[in-house]
Coordinates of C-alpha atoms and ligand atoms in Angstrom, one line a residue:
X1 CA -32.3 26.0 -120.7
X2 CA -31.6 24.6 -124.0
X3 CA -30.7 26.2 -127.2
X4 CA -33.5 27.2 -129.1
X5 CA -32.4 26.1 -132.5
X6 CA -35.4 27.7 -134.6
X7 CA -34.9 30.7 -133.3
X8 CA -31.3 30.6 -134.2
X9 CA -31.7 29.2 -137.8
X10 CA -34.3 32.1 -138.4
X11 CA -31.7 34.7 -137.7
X12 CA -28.4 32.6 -139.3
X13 CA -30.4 32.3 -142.8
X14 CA -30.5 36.6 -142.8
X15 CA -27.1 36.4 -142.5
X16 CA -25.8 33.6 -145.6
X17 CA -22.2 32.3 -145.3
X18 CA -20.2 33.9 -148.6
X19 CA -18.7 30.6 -149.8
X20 CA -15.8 32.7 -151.0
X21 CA -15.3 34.8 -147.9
X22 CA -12.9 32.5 -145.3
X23 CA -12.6 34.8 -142.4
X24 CA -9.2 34.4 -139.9
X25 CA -9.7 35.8 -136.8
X26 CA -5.9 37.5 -137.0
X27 CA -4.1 39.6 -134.5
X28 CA -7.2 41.7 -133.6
X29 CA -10.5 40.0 -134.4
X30 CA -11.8 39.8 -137.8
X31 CA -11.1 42.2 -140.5
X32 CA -12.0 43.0 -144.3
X33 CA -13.9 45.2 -146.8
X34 CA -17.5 46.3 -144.7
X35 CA -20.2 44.2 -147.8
X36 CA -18.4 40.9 -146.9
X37 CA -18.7 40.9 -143.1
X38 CA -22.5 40.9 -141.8
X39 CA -22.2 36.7 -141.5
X40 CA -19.0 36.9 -139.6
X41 CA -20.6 39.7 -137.3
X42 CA -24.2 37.7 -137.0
X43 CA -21.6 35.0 -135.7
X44 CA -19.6 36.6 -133.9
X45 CA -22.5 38.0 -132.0
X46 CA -23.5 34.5 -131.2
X47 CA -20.0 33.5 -130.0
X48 CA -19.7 36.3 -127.3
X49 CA -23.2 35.7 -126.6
X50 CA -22.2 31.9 -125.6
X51 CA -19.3 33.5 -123.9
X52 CA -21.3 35.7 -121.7
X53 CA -23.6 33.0 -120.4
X54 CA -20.0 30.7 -120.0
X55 CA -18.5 33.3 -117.7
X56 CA -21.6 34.4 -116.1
X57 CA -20.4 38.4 -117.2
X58 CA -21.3 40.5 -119.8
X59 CA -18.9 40.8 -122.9
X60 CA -18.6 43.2 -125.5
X61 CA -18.2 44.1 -129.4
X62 CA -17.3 46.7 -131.1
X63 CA -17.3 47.1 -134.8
X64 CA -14.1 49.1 -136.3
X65 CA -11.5 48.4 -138.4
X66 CA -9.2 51.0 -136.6
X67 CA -6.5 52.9 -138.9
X68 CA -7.4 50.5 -142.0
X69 CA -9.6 52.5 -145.3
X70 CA -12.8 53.7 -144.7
X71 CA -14.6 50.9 -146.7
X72 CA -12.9 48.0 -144.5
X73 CA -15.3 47.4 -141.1
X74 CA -14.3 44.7 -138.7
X75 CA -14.6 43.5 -135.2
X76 CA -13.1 43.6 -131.5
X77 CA -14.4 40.7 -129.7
X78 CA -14.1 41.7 -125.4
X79 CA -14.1 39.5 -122.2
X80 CA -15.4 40.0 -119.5
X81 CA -12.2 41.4 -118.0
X82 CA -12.0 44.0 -120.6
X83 CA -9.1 42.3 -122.1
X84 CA -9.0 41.2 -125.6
X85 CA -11.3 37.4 -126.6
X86 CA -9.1 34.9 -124.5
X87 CA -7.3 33.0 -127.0
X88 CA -8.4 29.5 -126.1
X89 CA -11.5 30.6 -128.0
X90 CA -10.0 31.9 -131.0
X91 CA -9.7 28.9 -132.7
X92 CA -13.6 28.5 -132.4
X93 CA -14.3 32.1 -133.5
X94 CA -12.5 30.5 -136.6
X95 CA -14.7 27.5 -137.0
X96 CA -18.3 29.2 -136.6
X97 CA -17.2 32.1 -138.9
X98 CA -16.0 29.5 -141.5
X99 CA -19.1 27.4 -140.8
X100 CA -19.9 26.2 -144.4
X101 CA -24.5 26.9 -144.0
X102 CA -27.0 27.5 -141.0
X103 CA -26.5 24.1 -139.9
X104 CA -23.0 23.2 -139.5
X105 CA -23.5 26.8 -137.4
X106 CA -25.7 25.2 -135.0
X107 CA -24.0 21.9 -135.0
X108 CA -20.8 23.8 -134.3
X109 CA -22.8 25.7 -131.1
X110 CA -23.9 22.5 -129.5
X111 CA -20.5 21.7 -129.7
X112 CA -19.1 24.7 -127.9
X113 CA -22.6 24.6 -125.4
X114 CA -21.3 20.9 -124.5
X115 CA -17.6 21.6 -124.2
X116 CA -18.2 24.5 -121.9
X117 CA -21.1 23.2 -120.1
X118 CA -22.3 26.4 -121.0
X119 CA -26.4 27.3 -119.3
X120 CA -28.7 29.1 -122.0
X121 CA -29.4 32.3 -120.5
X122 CA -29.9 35.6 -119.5
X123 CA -26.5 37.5 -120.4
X124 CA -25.5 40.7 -122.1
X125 CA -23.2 41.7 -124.3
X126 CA -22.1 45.7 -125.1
X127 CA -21.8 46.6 -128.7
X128 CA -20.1 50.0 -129.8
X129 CA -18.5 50.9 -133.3
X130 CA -16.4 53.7 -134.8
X131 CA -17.9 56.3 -137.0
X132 CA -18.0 53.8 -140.2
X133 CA -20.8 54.3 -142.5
X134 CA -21.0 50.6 -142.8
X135 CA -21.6 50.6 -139.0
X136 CA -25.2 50.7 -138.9
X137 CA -25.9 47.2 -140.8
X138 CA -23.0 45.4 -138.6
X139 CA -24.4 46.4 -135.5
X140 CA -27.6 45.4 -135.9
X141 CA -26.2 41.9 -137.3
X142 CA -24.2 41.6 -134.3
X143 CA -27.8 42.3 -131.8
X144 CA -29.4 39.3 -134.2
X145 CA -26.7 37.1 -133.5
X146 CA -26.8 38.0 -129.7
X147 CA -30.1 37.9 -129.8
X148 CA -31.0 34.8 -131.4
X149 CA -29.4 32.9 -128.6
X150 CA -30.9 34.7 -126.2
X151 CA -29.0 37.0 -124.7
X152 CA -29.3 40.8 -124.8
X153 CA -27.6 43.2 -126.4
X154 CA -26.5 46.6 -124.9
X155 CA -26.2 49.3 -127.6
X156 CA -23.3 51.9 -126.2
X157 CA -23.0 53.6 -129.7
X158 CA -20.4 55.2 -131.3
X159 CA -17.0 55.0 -129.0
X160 CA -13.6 54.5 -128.7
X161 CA -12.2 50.9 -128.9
X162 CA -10.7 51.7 -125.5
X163 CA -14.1 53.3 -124.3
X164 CA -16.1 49.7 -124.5
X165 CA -13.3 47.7 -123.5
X166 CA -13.2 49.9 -120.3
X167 CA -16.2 49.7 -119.6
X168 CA -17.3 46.3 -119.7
X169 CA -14.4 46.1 -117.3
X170 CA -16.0 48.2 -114.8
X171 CA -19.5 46.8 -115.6
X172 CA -17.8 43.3 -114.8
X173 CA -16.3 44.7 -111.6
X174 CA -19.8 46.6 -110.0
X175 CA -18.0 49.7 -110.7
X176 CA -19.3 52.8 -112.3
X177 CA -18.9 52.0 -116.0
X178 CA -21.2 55.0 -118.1
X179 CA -19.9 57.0 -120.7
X180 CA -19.8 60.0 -118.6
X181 CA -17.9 57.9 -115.8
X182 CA -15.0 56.9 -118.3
X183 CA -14.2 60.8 -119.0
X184 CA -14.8 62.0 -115.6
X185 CA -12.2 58.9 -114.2
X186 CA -9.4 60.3 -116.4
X187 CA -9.7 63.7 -116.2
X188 CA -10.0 63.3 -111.8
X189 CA -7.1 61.0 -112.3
X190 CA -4.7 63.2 -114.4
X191 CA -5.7 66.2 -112.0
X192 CA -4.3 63.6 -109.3
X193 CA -1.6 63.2 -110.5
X194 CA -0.7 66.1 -111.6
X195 CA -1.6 68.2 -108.4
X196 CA 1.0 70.2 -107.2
X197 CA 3.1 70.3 -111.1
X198 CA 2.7 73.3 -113.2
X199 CA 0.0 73.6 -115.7
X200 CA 1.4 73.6 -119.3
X201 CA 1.3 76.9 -121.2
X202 CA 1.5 75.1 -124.3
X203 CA -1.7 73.7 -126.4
X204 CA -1.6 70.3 -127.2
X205 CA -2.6 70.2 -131.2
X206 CA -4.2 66.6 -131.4
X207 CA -4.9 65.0 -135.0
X208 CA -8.0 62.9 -134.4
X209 CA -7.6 60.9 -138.3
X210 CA -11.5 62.3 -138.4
X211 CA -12.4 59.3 -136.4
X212 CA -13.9 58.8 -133.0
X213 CA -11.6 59.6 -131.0
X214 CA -12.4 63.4 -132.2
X215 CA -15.5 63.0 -130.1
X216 CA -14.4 61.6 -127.0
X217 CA -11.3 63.9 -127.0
X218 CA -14.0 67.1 -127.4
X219 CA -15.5 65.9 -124.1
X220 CA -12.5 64.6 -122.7
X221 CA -11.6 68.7 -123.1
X222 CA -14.8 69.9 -121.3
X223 CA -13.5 67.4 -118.3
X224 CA -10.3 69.2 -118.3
X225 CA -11.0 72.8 -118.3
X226 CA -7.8 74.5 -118.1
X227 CA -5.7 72.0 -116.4
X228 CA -5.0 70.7 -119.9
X229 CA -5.3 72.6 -123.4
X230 CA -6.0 70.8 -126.6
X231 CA -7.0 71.7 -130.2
X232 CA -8.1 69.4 -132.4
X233 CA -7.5 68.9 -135.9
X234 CA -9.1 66.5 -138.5
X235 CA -12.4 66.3 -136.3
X236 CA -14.4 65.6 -139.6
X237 CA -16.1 62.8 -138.1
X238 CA -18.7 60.5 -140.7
X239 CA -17.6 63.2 -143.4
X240 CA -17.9 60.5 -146.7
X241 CA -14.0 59.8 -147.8
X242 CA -12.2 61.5 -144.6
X243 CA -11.7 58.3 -141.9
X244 CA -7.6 58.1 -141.7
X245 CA -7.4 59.4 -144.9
X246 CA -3.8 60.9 -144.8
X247 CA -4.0 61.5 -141.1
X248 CA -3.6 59.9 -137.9
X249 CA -1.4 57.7 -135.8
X250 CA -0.6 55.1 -138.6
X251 CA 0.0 57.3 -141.6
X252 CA 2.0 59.2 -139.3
X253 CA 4.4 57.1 -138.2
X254 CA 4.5 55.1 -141.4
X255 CA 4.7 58.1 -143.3
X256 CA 7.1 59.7 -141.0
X257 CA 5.2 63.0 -141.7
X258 CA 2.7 65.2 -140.4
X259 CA -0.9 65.0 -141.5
X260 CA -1.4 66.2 -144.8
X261 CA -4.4 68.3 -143.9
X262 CA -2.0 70.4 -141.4
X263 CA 0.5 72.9 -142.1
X264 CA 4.3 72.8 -141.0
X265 CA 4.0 75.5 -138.8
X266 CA 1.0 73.3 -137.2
X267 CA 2.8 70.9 -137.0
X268 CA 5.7 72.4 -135.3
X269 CA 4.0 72.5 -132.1
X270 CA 3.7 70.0 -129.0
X271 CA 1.6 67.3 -131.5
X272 CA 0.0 63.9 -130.8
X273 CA -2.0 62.0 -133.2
X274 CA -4.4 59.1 -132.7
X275 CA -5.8 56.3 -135.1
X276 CA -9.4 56.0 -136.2
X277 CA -10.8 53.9 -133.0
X278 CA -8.3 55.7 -131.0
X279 CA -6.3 53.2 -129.1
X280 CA -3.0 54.4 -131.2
X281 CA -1.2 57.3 -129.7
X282 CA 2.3 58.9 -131.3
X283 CA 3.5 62.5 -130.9
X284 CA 5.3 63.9 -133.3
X285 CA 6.9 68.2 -134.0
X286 CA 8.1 69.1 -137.1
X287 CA 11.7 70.5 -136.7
X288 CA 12.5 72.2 -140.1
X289 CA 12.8 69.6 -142.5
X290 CA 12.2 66.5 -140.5
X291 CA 9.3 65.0 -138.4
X292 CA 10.4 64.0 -134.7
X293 CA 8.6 61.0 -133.8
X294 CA 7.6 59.8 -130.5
X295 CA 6.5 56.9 -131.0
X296 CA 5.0 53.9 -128.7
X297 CA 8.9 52.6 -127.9
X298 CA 9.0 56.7 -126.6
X299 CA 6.1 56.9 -125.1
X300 CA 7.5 53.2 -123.2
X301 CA 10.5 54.6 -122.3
X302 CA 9.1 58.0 -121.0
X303 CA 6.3 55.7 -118.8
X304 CA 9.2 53.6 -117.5
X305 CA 11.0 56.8 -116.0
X306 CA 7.8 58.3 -114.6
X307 CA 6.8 54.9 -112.8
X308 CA 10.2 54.5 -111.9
X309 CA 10.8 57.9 -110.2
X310 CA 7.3 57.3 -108.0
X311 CA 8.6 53.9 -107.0
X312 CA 11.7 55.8 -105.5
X313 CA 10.0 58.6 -104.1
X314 CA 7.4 55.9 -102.4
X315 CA 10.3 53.5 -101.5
X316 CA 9.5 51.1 -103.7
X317 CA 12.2 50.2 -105.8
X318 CA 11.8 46.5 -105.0
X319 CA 9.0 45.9 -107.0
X320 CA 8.8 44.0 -110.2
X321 CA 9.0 46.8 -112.8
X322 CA 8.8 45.1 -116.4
X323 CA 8.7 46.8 -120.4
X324 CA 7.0 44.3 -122.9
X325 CA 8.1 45.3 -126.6
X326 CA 7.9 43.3 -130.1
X327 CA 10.5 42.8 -132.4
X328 CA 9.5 45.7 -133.9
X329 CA 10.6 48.0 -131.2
X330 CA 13.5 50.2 -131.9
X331 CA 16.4 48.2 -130.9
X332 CA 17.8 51.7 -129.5
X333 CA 14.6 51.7 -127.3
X334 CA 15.3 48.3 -125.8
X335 CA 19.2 49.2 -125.5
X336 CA 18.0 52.3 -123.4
X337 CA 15.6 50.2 -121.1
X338 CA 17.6 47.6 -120.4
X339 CA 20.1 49.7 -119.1
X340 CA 17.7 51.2 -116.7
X341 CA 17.9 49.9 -113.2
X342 CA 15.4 47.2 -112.0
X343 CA 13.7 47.1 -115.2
X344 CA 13.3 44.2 -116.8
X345 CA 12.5 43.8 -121.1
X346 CA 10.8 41.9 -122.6
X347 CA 9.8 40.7 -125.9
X348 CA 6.6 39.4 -127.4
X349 CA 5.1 38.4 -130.7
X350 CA 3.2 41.3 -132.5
X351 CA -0.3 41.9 -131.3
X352 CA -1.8 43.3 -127.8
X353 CA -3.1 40.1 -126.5
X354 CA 0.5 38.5 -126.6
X355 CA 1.8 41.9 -124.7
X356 CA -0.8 42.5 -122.2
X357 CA -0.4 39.0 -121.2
X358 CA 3.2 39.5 -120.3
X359 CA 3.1 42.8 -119.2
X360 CA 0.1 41.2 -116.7
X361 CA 3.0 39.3 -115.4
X362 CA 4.8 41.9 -113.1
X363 CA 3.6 44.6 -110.3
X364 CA 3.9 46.9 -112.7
X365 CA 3.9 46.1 -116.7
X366 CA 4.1 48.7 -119.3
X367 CA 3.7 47.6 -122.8
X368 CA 3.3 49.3 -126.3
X369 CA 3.9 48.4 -129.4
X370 CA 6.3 51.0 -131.8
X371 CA 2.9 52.1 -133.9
X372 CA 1.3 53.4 -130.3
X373 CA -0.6 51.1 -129.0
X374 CA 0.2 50.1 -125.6
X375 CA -0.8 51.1 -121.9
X376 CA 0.4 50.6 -117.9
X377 CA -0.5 47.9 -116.1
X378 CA -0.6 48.2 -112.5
X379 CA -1.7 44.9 -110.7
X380 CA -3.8 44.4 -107.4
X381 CA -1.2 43.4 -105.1
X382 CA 0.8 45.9 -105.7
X383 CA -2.2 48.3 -104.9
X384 CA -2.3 46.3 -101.5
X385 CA 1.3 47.3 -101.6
X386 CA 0.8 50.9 -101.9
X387 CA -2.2 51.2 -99.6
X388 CA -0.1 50.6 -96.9
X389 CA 2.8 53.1 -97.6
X390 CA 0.2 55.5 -98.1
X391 CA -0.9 54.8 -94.6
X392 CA 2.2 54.4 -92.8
X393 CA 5.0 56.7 -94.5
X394 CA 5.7 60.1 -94.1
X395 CA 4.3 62.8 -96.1
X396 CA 6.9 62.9 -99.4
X397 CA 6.1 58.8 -99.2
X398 CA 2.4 59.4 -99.0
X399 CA 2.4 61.8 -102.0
X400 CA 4.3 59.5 -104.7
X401 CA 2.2 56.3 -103.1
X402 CA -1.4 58.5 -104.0
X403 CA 0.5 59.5 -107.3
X404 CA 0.8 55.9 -107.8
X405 CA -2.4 54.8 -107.2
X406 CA -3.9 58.1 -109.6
X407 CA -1.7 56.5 -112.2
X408 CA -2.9 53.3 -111.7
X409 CA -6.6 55.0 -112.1
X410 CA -5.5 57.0 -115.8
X411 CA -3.8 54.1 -117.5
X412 CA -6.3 52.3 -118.8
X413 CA -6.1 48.3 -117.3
X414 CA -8.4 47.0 -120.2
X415 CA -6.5 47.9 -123.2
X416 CA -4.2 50.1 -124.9
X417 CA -5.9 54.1 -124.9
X418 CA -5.2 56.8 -126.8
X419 CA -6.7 59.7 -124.7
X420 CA -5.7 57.7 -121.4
X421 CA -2.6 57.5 -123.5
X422 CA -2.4 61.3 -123.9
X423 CA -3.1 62.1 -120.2
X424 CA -0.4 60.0 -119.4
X425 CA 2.6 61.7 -121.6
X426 CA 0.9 64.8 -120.5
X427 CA 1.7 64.0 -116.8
X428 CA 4.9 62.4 -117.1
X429 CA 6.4 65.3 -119.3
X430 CA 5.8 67.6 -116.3
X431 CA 6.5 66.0 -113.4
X432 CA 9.8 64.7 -115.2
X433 CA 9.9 68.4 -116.3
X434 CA 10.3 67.8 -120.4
X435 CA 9.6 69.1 -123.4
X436 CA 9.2 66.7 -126.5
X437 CA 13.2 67.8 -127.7
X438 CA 14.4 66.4 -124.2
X439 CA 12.1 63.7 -124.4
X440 CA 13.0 62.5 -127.9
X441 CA 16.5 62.6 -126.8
X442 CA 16.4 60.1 -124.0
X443 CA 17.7 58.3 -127.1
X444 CA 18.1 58.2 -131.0
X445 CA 16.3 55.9 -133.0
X446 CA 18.5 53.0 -135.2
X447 CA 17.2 54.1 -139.3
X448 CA 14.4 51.2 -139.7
X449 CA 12.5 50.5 -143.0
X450 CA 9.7 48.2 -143.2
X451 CA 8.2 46.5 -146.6
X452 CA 5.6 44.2 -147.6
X453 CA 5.7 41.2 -149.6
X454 CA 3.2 39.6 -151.2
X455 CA 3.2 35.6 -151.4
X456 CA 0.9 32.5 -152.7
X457 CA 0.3 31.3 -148.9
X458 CA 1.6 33.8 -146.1
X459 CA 1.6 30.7 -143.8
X460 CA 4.6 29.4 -145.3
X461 CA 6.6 31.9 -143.5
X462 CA 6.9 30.1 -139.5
X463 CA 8.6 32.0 -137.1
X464 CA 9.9 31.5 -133.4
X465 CA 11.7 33.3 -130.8
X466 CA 8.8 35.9 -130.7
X467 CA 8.8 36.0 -134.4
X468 CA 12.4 37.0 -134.4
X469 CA 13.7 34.1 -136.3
X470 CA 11.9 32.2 -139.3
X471 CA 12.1 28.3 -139.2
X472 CA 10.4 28.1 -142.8
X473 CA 11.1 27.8 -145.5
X474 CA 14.3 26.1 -145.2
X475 CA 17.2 28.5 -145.8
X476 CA 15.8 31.8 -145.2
X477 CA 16.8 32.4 -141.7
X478 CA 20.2 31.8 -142.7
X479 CA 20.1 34.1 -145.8
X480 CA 18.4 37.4 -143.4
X481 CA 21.5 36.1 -140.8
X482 CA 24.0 36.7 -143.2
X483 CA 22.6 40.0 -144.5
X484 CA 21.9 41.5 -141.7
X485 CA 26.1 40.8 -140.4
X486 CA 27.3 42.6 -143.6
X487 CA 25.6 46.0 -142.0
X488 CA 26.8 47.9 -138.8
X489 CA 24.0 47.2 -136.1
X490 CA 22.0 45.1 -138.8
X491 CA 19.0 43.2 -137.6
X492 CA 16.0 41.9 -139.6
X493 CA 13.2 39.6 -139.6
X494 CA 10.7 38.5 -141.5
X495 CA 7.0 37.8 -140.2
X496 CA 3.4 36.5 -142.1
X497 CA 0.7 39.5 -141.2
X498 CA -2.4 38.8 -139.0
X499 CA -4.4 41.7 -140.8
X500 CA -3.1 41.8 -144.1
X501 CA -2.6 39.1 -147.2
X502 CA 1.6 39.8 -146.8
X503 CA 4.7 38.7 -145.6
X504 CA 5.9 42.0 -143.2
X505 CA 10.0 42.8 -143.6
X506 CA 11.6 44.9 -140.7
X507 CA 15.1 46.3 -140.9
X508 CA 17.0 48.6 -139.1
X509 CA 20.8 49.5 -139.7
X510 CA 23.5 52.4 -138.2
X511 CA 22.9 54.1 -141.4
X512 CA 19.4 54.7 -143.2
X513 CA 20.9 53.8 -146.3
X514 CA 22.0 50.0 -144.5
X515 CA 18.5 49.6 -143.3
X516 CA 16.5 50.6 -146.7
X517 CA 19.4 48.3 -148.6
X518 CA 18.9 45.3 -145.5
X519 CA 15.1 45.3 -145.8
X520 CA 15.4 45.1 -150.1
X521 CA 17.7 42.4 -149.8
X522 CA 15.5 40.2 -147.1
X523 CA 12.2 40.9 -149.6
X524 CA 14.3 39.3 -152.3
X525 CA 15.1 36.6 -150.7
X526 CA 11.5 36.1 -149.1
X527 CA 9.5 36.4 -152.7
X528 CA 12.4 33.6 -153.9
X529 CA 11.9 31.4 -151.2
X530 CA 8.6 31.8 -150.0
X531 CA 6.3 32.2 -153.2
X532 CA 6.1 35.8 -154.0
X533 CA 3.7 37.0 -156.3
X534 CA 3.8 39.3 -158.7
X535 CA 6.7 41.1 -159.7
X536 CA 10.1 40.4 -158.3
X537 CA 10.6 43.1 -155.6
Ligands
LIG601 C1 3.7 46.0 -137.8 C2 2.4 46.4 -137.2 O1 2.3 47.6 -137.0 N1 1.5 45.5 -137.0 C3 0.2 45.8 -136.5 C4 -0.9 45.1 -137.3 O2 -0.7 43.7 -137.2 P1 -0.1 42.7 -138.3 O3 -0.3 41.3 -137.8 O4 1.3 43.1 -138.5 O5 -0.9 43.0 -139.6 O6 -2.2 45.4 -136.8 C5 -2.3 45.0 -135.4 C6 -3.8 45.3 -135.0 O7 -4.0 46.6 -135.1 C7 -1.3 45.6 -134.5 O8 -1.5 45.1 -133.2 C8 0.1 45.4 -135.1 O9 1.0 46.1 -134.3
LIG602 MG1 -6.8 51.2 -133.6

């Protein structure tokens, strides 16, 4: 069938390009304040609506800007694999969303129909969104834009990021895939793998950043029953002026402090906190005056030891066991795993697409980026693998192999998770037998700072080596190489954001003094040489 082109035109003209809005697709989908995104939603409905009918497989949407203020809205774009929109179509997402009227729009969709010998057809796409009051209006303009092409749209409602991207997965793979399904799988799966380990006496006190996630953790808990305790704070979800608002996973570990709405002695206890879509996980206790983090490079490194002490225990140490980190890892985290044996690390530009791709790579790839985001990723031949130790080894063998493949069950494949996430710490801190103080000292964290410049045109700033160098402008690299050798254990970089209108600094240093002093002196040089705005920093 061909495109019906009235039909599109009639929904596109609802939806009028802002000539001053040019939306960039970024490191996760589209992103900015709510008012300025129903025509890049309309269009990006479209897109995955072409997608569907290319791959034969329904693909999914969800509206969210994640940790970002309540008035920002935005949108995850999902394949059919659950995985994040294949970035071979990125660059299109760009050009329709920057298509200048209606018409260029459907010029631009013959285009992509011809290209892709894509069939107009029946296909679906899933749309779900965060608790946003801006939702309502973005969801519907994502079903016109589906809709307009003729494809269907699937309204899941308000979930987790993780949620939808799970479940298109499962739709995709004639698997049970209903809401119900995706808290029943985790909660079966943790009790898996758990079987046979203590239950913990503690409570789990979970800040929720009055998101989503305070739902899906409420009947995650019903699920659980006792096997796993949690009490949740900041559950004021759709509560006008409360979405991350000095909570959850990102103020957290930025801030380096507990949520504001919790006291110290809450926040002394076994603590986790998730972001406002909830695929960010960090734990954190307060120990008198200071805030222990564990954040994603922890959560990593504690993944890494679980996996690796199953592999053992199912004699399969021979397996490709890798860690995918950015360059914004601690470099104490990536010290610790590389000294681990058979473990191989490796580094990534910033974003989940770039790590899940790598981590994809091995039998087993564990990613997660230092602000929580991350997940296990356990591949099909190495299920093969396991199915047969199960059958043939003795009993200790069979009992790590089915540990294994509960693991493999719990860790989210699709995405990074925050509850799967949760379940998974929870597991690994038993059977390893921890507590969060032996945990947080599997090693201590180099001081880091982190700043923000601002700049005429971020995409001045080029970087290689997984954003670990810059090659533009012209002497920069050479002025953060110098700086960073006049501090013990100095490192920095410099990087343009994919979500934000700045140029990111990251320093770390032996001392905390070295680091704060390292990332001043790199911002300096960055507003001189790369256009900074406003005042010199
Ligand atoms: C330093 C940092 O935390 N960067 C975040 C942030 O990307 P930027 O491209 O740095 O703005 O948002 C991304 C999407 O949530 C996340 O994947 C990434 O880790
Ligand atoms: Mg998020």
């Amino acid at each position: 069938m061909a495109l019906d082109v009235g039909k599109l035109l009639a929904g596109s003209v609802q939806y009028p390009k802002l000539p001053e809005v040019s939306p960039s697709y970024g490191t996760a989908g589209f992103r900015s304040t709510a008012v300025l995104l129903p025509c890049t939603v309309f269009r990006c409905g479209v897109l995955m609506a072409l997608r569907a009918m290319h791959t034969g497989a329904a693909t999914g949407i969800v509206i969210t800007a994640s940790h970002n203020p309540e008035q920002d809205n935005g949108v995850k774009l999902v394949e059919p694999s659950g995985h994040m929109l294949s970035p071979s179509w990125e660059a299109f997402a760009d050009r329709l969303a920057n298509a200048p009227d209606d018409d260029a729009l459907a010029e631009l969709c013959h285009e992509l129909i011809s290209q892709h010998s894509i069939s107009i057809g029946n296909a679906t796409v899933m749309v779900a969104h965060d608790s946003r009051p801006s939702a309502v209006a973005l969801v519907a303009a994502a079903g016109d834009g589906i809709s307009c092409v003729g494809a269907t749209a699937y309204a899941c409602g308000l979930l987790t990021t993780p949620q939808l991207h799970w479940m298109v997965m499962k739709c995709n793979r004639k698997l049970p895939h209903s809401k119900e399904d995706y808290f029943h799988t985790l909660a079966e799966a943790y009790e898996q793998l758990t079987a046979g380990a203590a239950t913990p006496d503690e409570v789990i006190i979970v800040d929720c950043a009055n998101g989503v996630g305070a739902n899906a953790l409420q009947q995650l808990q019903e699920k659980l029953g006792a096997k796993l305790r949690l009490k949740l704070f900041n559950t004021e979800v759709g509560v006008a002026g409360k979405l991350n608002a000095d909570c959850g996973a990102d103020f957290v570990q930025k801030e380096r402090t507990g949520p504001a709405s919790m006291t110290l002695a809450e926040c002394s206890g076994r603590c986790a906190s998730i972001d406002g879509d909830a695929d960010r996980l960090v734990f954190f206790s307060q120990e008198g005056d200071t805030l222990a983090l564990l954040d994603g490079d922890k959560i990593a490194a504690l993944l890494a030891l679980l996996v690796q002490q199953l592999l053992k225990a199912a004699g399969l140490e021979d397996v490709s066991l890798g860690v995918v980190q950015t360059a914004y890892a601690n470099g104490a985290s990536t010290q610790f795993l590389q000294q681990l044996p058979h473990c191989t690390v490796q580094c990534t530009p910033t974003g989940v697409k770039h790590l899940h791709a790598a981590a994809e790579k091995f039998d087993i790839g564990i990613y997660f980026e230092a602000n929580g985001h991350g997940t296990v990723l356990i591949g099909k031949p190495f299920l093969e693998k396991l199915q047969k130790t199960s059958q043939a080894g003795g009993e200790k063998l069979q009992e790590a192999a089915r540990q294994l493949e509960a693991l493999a069950t719990l860790s989210n494949q699709a995405v990074g998770d925050a509850l799967s996430g949760l379940l998974m710490v929870e597991a690994a801190l038993q059977l390893l037998q921890k507590d969060l103080q032996s945990w947080g000292a599997l090693y201590r964290d180099l001081p880091s700072r982190q700043r923000k410049v601002s700049v005429r045109d971020r995409s001045v700033v080029k970087t290689a080596d997984a954003e670990r160098k810059a090659v533009s402008p012209a002497g920069l690299q050479e002025g953060l190489d110098k700086a960073a050798a006049s501090v013990k254990s100095g490192r920095v970089f410099v990087r343009p954001s994919g979500t934000e209108d700045v140029v990111r600094v990251y320093a770390e240093a032996a001392t905390q003094e070295d680091a704060d002093g390292l990332a001043l002196e790199a911002a300096r040089l960055l507003h001189h040489l790369a256009g900074g705005t406003g005042a010199e920093v």
